[in-house]
C-alpha angles and dihedrals in degrees: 000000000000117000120229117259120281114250085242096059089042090057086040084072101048110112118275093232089054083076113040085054099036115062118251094247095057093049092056101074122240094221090197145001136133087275090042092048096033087060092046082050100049089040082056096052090051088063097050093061099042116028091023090051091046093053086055081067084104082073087052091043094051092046101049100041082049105034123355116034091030092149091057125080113243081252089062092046100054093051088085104053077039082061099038086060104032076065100049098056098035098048087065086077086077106032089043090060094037090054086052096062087042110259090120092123091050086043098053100039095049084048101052088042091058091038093063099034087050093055088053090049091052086051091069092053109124124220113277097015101119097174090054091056085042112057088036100044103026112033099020105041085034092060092040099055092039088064086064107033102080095035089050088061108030090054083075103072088055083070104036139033111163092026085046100117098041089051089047083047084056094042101045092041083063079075089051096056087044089063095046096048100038103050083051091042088045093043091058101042099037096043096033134072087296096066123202102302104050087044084055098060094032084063089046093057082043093062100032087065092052104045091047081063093042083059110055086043101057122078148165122237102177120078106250113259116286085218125037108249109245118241099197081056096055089042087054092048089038092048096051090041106089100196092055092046089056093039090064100041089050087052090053091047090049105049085045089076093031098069095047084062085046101049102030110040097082090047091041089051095048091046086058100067086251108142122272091235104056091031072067102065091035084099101049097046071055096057096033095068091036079061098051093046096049082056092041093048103066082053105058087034085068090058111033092030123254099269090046096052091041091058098048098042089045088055099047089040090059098053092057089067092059085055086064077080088074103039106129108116134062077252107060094039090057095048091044097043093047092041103043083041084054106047090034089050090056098044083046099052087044090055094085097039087050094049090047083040089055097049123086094193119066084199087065105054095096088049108041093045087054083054104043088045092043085063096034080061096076096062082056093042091053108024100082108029086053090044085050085057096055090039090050120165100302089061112234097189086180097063099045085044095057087040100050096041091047096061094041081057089060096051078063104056089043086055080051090054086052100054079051098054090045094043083052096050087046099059089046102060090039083059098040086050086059092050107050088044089057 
């Protein structure tokens, strides 16, 4: 079993000219602090209402098939939470590398104001209109959110390096909470005596407020970069870097799986004769064990090492998706939905600490994280609305279930080709070292 790399090693790798430009004391990490802790809990806060926001999508799913969009497949339906996230991963591409030449306060704040004025414009979307909820919901919340997601976490590292993992655990479980409280908070307005346009825009106030505080905690603490990094640079070192290749492509398989479980367990709970009342809590006993194991993951990493804990939750995670196959009960639902909330919520909370783990350049996290999650997003982008066609309207759980689980499985053997890759460079440079001592 390898170790992570120390934090000195780590800083051993940072580019030379990096310190002869940056002062010493910025370089040493704070690892804490009201400033340190205030940013962990705004970025936080971001992702509780993005992300967070975004995983509540199952809600969405379950009110249009039935309600709303009844004209539309359950495929059809799912393309716009598939876009939605699509956008908020890919999107990370631009802000990761904006936050790294130092325009994270313009990013964010652009990004909270059309957040908010997109969910109001989602709240004027009639019944049976498919484009209007689209291109709000879809395109325009999805873009918006994407333009916070990646700074929110990179900004982290500006704060930690040796407690990294455990502050991007914090930071990526607010997305977690966001996905237990909103699916209860949606359920309620839109189904309620609100109806779907005033909970709209409840949900919307809601978030405004949120992400205003959000905004006064974070904050950046390393001068922006003196030269744009190159991303043609970072694409032509990721590209010849194997782990990180098979790290990107593990974290698309996987959230290929993820966000059928997402999208379709609420549906898939009210379908089965299961009460309204507790189908609509499916999703946020979901949500509540994918929060305890985001904080729980930056713990055992420290132990087992952050490759090591991302393979064997990913696995068990992915066999939990073959279990879908037997929902039918209170009970099942209520196993699947804790256990698969649990593992996922690991291998979710390990996905920004592997990617920093994975990156020899401190100057290229926020780089190398937009373009891991810009590749990831296809996994997102695809998962649900292909699950959707082999579930079609007749709704064949069993297949969707296979299919779903089988691709997450293979986000698992290409996390084990990573550890191999890693275990083999590893030897080698063990064995060049000797060498070059002798």
């Amino acid at each position: 079993m390898s170790n992570p790399r120390s934090s000195d090693e780590i800083a051993k790798q940072a580019p030379k000219s990096a310190s002869k430009s940056v002062p010493s004391d910025v370089l040493s990490f704070p690892e804490g602090g009201f400033t340190a802790w205030g940013t962990v809990l705004g970025a936080s806060l971001i992702q509780f209402c993005g992300f967070g926001y975004s995983n509540a999508y199952g809600v969405f799913q379950d009110f249009y098939t039935q309600i709303y969009l009844t004209n539309f497949t359950p495929s059809a339906i799912a393309w716009i939470g598939s876009v939605n996230a699509f956008l908020i991963l890919s999107i990370g591409i631009v802000s990761g590398r904006m936050v790294d030449r130092g325009a994270f306060y313009p990013v964010m704040k652009i990004g909270c104001l059309l957040q908010c004025f997109f969910l109001f414009i989602l709240s004027l979307a009639k019944p049976d209109q498919y484009y209007q909820i689209f291109l709000s919901q879809g395109i325009g919340l999805g873009f918006a959110m994407g333009l916070t997601n990646v700074p929110s976490i990179a900004i982290v590292s500006h704060h930690f390096q040796r407690r990294r993992a455990v502050a991007m655990g914090i930071v990526v479980a607010g997305s977690s909470l966001g996905a237990i409280l909103h699916p209860v908070v949606l359920n309620n307005l839109i189904n309620g005596r609100l109806g779907f346009a005033n909970g709209v825009r409840a949900s919307a106030a809601l978030n405004g407020g949120l992400l205003f505080i959000a905004n006064l905690l974070m904050r950046t603490r390393l001068p922006p970069q003196s030269k744009a990094v190159s991303y043609t640079r970072v694409l032509q070192n990721s590209s010849r870097d194997g782990a990180y290749i098979c790290a990107c492509v593990g974290i698309a398989a996987f959230d290929f799986g993820y966000f059928f479980e997402v999208f379709y367990l609420q549906l898939d709970s009210t379908l089965h004769g299961l009460t309204q009342g507790f189908s609509f809590y499916s999703l946020t006993i979901l949500s509540s064990g994918s929060f305890i194991g985001r904080l729980t993951g930056g713990v055992v990493s420290a132990y087992v090492g952050i490759q090591n804990t991302t393979i064997v939750f990913s696995l068990i995670s992915s066999a939990v998706l073959y279990a879908m196959i037997g929902l039918h009960s209170v009970a099942s639902v209520a196993v699947i939905a804790a256990s698969y909330g649990f593992f996922s919520g690991v291998v979710v909370a390990m996905m920004g600490p592997l990617i920093s783990y994975l990156t020899p350049e401190i100057s290229h996290i926020g780089a190398r994280i937009g373009i891991s999650f810009a590749l990831s997003s296809i996994g997102s982008f695809l998962g649900a609305p292909i699950c959707g066609a082999f579930l079609t309207s007749h709704y064949i759980w069993w297949k969707a279930a296979i299919f779903a689980g089988s691709v997450a499985t293979g986000g698992c053997i290409m996390f084990v080709s990573m550890q191999v890759i890693l275990k083999i460079r590893q030897k080698t440079s063990s064995v060049c070292s000797k060498e070059a001592g002798v």
